[in-house]
mmCIF file of C-alpha atoms and ligand atoms in Angstrom:
data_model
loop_
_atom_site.group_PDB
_atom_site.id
_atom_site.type_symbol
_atom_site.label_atom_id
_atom_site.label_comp_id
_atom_site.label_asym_id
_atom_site.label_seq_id
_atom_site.Cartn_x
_atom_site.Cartn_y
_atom_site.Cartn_z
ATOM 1 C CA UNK A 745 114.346 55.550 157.469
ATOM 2 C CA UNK A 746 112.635 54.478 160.787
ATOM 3 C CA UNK A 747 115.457 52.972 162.029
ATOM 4 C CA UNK A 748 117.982 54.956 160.476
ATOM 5 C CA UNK A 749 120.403 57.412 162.334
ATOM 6 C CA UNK A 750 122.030 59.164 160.176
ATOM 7 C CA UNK A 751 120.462 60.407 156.813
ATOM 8 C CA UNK A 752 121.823 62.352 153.679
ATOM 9 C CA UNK A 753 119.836 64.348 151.438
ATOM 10 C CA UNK A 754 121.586 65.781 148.224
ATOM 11 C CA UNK A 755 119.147 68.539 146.945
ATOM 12 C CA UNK A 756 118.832 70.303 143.797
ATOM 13 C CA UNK A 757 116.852 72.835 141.495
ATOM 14 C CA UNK A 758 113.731 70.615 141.620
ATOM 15 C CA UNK A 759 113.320 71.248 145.422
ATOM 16 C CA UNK A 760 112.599 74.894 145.015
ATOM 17 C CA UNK A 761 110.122 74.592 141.825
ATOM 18 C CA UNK A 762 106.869 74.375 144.080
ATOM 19 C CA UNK A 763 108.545 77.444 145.475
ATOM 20 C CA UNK A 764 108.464 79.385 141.579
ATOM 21 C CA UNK A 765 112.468 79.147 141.088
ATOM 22 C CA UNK A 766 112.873 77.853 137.759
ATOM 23 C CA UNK A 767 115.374 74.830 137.529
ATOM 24 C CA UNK A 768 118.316 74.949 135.405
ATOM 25 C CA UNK A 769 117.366 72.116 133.097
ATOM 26 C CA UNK A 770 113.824 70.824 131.765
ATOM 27 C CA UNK A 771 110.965 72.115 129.564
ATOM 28 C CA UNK A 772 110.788 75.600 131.380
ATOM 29 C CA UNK A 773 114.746 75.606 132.591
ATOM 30 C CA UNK A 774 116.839 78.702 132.539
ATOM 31 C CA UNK A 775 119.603 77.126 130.616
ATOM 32 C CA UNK A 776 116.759 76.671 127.647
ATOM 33 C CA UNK A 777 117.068 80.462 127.852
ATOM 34 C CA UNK A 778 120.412 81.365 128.709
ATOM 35 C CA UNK A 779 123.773 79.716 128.186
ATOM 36 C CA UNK A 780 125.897 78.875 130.894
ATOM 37 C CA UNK A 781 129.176 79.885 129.232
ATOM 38 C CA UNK A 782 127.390 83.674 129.037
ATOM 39 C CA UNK A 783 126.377 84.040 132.914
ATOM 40 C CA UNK A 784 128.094 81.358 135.030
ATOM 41 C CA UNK A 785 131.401 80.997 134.448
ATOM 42 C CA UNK A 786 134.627 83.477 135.454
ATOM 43 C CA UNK A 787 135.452 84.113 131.911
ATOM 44 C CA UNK A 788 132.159 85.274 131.041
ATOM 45 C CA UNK A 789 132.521 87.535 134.460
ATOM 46 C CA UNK A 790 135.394 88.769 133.192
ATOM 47 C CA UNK A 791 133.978 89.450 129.841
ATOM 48 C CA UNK A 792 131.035 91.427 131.078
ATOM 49 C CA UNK A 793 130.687 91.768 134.314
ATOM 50 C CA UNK A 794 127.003 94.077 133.838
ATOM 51 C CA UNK A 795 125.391 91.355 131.948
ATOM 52 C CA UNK A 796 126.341 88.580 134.548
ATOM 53 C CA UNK A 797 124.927 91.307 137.280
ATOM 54 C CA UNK A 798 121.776 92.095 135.687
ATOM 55 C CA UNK A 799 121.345 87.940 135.616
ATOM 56 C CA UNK A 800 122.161 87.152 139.001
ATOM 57 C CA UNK A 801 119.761 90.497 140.265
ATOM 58 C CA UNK A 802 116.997 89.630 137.879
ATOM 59 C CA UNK A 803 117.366 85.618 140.044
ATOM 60 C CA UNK A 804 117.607 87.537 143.565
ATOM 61 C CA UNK A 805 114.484 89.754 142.593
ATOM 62 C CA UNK A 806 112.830 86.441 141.675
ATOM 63 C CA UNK A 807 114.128 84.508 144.367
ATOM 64 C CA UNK A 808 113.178 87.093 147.255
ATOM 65 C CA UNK A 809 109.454 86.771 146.263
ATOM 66 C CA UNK A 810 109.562 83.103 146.961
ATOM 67 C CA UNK A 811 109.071 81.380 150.177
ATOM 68 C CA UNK A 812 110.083 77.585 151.545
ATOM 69 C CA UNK A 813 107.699 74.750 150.135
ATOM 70 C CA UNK A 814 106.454 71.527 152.241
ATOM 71 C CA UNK A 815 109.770 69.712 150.563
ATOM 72 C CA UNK A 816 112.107 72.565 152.035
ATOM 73 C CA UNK A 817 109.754 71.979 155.411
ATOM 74 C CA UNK A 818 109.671 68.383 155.681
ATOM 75 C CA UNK A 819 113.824 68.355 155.210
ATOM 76 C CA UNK A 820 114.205 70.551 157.800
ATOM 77 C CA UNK A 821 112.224 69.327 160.355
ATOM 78 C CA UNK A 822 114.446 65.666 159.759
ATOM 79 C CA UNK A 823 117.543 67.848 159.237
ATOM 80 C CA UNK A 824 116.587 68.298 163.454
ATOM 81 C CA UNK A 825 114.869 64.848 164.157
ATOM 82 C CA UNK A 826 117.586 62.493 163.023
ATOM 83 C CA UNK A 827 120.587 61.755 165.329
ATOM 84 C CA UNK A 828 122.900 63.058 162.607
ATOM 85 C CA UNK A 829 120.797 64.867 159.282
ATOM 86 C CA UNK A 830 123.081 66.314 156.222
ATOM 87 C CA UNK A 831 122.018 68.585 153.882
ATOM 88 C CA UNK A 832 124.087 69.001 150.586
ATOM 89 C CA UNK A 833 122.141 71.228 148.332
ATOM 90 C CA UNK A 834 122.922 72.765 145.009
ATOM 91 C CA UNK A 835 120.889 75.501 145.192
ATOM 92 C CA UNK A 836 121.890 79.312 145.793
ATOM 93 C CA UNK A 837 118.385 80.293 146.965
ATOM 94 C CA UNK A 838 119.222 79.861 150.891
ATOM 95 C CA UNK A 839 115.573 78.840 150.697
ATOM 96 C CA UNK A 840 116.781 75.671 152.895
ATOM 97 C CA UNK A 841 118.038 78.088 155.569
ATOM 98 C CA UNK A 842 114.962 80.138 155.481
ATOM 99 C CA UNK A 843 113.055 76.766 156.469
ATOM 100 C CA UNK A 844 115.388 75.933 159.310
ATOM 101 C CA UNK A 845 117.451 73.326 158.185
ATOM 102 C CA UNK A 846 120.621 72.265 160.197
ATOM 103 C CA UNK A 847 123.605 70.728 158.939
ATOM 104 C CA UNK A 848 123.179 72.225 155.578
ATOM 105 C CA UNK A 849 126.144 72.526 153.042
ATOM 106 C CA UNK A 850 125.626 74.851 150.766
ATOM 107 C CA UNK A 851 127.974 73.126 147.530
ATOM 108 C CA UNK A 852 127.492 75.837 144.896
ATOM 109 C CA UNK A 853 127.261 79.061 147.487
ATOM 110 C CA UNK A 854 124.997 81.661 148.290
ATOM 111 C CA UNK A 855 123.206 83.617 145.688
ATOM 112 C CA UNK A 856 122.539 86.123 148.918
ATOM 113 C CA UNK A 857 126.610 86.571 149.460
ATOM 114 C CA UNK A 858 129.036 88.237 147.513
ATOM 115 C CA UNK A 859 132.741 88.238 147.478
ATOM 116 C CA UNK A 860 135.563 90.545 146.003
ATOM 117 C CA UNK A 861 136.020 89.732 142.767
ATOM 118 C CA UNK A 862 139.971 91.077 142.599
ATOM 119 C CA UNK A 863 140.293 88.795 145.670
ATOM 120 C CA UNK A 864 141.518 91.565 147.829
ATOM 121 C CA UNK A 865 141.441 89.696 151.329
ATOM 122 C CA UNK A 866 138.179 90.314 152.176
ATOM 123 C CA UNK A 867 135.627 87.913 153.621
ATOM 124 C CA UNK A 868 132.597 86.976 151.657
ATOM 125 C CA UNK A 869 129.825 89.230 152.723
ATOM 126 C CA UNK A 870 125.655 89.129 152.738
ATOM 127 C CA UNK A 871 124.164 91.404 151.031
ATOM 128 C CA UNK A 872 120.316 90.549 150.555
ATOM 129 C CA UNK A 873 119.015 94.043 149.148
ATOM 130 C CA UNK A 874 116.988 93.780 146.022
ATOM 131 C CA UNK A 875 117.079 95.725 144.218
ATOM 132 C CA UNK A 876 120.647 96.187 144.706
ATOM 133 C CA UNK A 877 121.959 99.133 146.476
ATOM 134 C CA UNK A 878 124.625 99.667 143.350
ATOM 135 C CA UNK A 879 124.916 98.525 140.610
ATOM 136 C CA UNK A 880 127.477 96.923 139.672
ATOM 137 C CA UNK A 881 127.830 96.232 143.269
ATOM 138 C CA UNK A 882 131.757 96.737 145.160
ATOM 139 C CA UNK A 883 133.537 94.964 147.560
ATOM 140 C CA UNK A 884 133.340 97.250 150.945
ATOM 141 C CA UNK A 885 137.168 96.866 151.642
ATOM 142 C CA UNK A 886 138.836 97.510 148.381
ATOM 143 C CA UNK A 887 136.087 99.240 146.399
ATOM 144 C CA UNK A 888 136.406 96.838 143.096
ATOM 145 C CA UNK A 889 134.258 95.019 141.723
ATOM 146 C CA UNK A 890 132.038 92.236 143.580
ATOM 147 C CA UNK A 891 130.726 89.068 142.243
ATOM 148 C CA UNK A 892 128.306 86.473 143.462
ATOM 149 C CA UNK A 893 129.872 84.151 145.988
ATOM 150 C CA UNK A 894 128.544 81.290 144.121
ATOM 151 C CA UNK A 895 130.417 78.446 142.764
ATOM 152 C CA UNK A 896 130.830 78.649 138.369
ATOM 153 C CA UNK A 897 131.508 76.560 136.175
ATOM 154 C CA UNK A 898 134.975 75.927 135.479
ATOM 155 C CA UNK A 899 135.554 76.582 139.447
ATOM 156 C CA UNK A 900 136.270 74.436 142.161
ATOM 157 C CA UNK A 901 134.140 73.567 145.424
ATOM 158 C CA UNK A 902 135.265 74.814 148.840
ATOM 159 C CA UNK A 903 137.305 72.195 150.149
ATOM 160 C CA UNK A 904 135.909 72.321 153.311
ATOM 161 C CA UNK A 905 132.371 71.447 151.746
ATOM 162 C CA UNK A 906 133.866 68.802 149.490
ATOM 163 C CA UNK A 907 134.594 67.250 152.698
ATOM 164 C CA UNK A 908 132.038 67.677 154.696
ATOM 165 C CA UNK A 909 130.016 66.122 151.236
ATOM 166 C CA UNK A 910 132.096 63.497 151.559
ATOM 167 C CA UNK A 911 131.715 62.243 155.066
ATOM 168 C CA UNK A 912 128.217 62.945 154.713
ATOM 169 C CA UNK A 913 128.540 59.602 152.608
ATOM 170 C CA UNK A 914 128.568 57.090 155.719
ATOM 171 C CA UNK A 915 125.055 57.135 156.711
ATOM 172 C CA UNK A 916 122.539 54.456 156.272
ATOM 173 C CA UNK A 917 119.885 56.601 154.138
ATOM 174 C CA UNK A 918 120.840 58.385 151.296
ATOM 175 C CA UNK A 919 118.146 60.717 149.300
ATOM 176 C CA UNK A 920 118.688 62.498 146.085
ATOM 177 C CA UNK A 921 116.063 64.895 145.842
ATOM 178 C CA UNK A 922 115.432 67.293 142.723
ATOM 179 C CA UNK A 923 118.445 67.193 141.007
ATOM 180 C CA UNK A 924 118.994 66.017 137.505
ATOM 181 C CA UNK A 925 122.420 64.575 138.891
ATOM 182 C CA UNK A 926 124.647 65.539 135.965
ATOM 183 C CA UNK A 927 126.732 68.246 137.542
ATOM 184 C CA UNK A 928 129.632 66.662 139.276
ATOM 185 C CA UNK A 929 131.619 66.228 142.212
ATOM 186 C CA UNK A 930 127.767 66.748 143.895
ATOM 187 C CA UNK A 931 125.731 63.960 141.573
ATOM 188 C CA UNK A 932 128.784 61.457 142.490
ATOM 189 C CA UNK A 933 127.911 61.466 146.046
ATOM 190 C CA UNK A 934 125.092 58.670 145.588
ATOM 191 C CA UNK A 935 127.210 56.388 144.274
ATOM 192 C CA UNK A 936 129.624 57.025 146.764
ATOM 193 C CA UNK A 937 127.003 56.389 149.498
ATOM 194 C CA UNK A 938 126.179 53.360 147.721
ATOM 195 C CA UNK A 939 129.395 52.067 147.699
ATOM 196 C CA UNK A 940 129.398 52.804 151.400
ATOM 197 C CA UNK A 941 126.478 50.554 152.139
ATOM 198 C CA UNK A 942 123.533 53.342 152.139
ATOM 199 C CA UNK A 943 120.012 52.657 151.626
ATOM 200 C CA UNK A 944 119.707 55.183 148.649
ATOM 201 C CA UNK A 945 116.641 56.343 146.796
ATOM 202 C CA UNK A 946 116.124 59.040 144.297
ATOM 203 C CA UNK A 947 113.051 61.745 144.183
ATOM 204 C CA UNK A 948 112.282 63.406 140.743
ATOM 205 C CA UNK A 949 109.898 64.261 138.698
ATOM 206 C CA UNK A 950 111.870 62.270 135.693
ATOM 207 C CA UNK A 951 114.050 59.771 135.875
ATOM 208 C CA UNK A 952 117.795 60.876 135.409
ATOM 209 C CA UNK A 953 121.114 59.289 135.330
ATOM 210 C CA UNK A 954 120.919 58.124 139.574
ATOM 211 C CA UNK A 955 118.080 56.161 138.208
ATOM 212 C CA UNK A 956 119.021 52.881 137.437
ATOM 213 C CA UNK A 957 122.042 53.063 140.462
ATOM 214 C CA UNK A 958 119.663 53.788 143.064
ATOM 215 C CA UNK A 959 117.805 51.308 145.769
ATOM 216 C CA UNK A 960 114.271 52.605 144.759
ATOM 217 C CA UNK A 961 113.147 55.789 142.123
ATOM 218 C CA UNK A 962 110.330 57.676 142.997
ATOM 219 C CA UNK A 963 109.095 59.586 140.140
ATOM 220 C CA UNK A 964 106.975 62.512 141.234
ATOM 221 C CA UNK A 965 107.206 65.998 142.890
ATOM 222 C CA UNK A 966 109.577 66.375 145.839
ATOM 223 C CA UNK A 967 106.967 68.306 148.051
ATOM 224 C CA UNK A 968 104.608 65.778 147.391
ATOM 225 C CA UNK A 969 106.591 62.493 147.853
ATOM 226 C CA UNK A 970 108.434 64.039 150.998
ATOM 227 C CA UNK A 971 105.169 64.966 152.998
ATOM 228 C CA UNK A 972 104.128 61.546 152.003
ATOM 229 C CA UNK A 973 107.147 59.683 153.957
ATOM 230 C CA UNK A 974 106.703 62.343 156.447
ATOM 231 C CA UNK A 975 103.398 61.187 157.198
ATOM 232 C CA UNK A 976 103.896 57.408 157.478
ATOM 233 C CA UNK A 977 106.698 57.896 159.264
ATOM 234 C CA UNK A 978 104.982 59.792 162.209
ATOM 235 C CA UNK A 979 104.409 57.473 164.549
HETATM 236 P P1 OAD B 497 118.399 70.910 137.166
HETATM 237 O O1 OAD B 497 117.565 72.032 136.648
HETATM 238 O O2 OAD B 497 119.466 70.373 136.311
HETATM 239 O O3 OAD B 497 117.455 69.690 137.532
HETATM 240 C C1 OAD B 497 116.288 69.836 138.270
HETATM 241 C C2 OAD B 497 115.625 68.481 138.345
HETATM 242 O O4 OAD B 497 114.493 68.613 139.187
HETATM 243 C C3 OAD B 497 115.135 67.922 137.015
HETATM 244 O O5 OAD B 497 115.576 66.585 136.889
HETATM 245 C C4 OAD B 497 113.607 68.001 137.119
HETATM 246 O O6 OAD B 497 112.963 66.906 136.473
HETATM 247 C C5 OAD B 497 113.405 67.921 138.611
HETATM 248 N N1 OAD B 497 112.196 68.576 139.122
HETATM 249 C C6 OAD B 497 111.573 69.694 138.681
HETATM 250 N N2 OAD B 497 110.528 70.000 139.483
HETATM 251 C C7 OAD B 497 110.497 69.051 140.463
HETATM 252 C C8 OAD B 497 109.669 68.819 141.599
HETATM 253 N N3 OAD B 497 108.649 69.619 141.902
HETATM 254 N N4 OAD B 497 109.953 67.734 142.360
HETATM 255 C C9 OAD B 497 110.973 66.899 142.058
HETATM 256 N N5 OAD B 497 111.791 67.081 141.007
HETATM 257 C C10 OAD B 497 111.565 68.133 140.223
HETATM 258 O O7 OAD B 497 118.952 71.390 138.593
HETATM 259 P P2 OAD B 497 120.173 70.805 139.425
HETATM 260 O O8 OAD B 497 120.271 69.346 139.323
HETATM 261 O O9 OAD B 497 120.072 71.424 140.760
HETATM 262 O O10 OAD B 497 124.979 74.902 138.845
HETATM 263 O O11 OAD B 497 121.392 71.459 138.654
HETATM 264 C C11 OAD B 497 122.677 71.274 139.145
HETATM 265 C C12 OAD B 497 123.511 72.493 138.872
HETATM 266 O O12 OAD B 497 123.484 72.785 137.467
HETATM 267 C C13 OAD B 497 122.993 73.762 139.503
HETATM 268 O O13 OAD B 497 123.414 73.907 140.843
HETATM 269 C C14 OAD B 497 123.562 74.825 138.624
HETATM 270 C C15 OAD B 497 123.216 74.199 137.300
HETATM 271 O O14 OAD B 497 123.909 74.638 136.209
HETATM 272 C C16 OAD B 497 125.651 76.034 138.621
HETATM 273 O O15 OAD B 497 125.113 77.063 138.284
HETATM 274 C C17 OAD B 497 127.130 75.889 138.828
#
């Protein structure tokens, strides 16, 4: 990393946990809990659009009591120190904005935006009242129905970030940081890197499926591993 200019970090759930937002997967994960197909997908949006609200408000109440951790910290401060930093996160918190980070690409959305869900024309919107103002909340220009702007399963990535994810691939570090790397096209992007001559090196608390593919593992917590290389690499 010292002599490195440009440097990729692919985040995940496992980035926010110091912060108290539960991860998705793992002992204390919400999908232990819930099932995806009931809360994160269009169909079940479709199905019942109250119980995917009270979800997604019960995450934002959750969510707005939280605050950045020394991982969200230490990536921001390199997201400004390198000549060219990118951030591809998973996460919906915005908890990487709230630290400062540049060059961030947000894969899966904004748990803090919503869009029209009747796709009237309008922009997606923030909206970061909790509680919610109404409930279910509506889109301001048409008056239907809202929805999280966040990515579902079963729905595509922006293009524009699937690009940006994928140029982010030429650089000479890649890190994979919190993620259990089994939701595609974002846990590909390490291999891509790979293939494109990266450095890459995973962070987790458990080894997952980047593992064995990666330049070096580093099993541990992300806040305390990343303070770590933050301190020997101060000059
Ligand atoms: P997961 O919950 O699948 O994985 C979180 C990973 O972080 C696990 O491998 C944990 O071992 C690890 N972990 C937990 N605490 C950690 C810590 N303090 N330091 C380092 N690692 C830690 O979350 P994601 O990989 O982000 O998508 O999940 C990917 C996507 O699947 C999410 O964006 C979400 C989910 O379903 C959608 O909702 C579309």
């Amino acid at each position: 990393m010292r002599g490195a200019k440009r440097l990729t970090i692919l985040t995940g759930a496992g980035v926010s946990a110091a912060s108290g937002v539960p991860t998705f997967r793992g002992p204390q994960g919400l999908w232990r809990t819930y099932r995806p197909e009931d809360l994160a997908t269009p169909d079940a949006f479709a199905r019942d659009p109250h119980l995917v609200w009270e979800w997604y408000a019960w995450r934002r109440d959750q969510i707005a009591a939280c605050q950045p951790n020394a991982a969200h910290e230490v990536i921001a401060q390199w997201s400004r120190g390198f000549e060219r930093c990118r951030v591809l996160t998973q996460n919906v918190d915005d908890l990487h904005v709230r630290a400062g980070t540049d060059g961030l690409i947000r894969l899966h959305g904004s748990i803090w935006e919503l869009a029209c869900w009747g796709d009237c024309g309008a922009a997606p919107w923030r909206d970061e009242a909790v509680p919610l103002r109404a409930f279910p909340p509506s889109c301001p220009q048409c008056g239907g129905l809202a929805r999280p702007a966040v990515v579902w399963f079963g729905e595509s990535l922006a293009q524009s970030d699937l690009d940006a994810a994928f140029d982010a691939c030429a650089c000479e570090v890649f890190l994979t940081v919190g993620t259990s790397a089994v939701v595609y096209p974002a846990a590909g992007r390490v291999h891509h890197a790979r293939r494109h001559g990266a450095f890459t090196a995973e962070i987790n608390l458990d080894p997952t499926p980047a593992s064995s593919a990666v330049d070096v593992a580093l099993h541990g917590a992300a806040e305390t591993i990343l303070s770590d290389i933050a301190r020997r690499l101060t000059p």
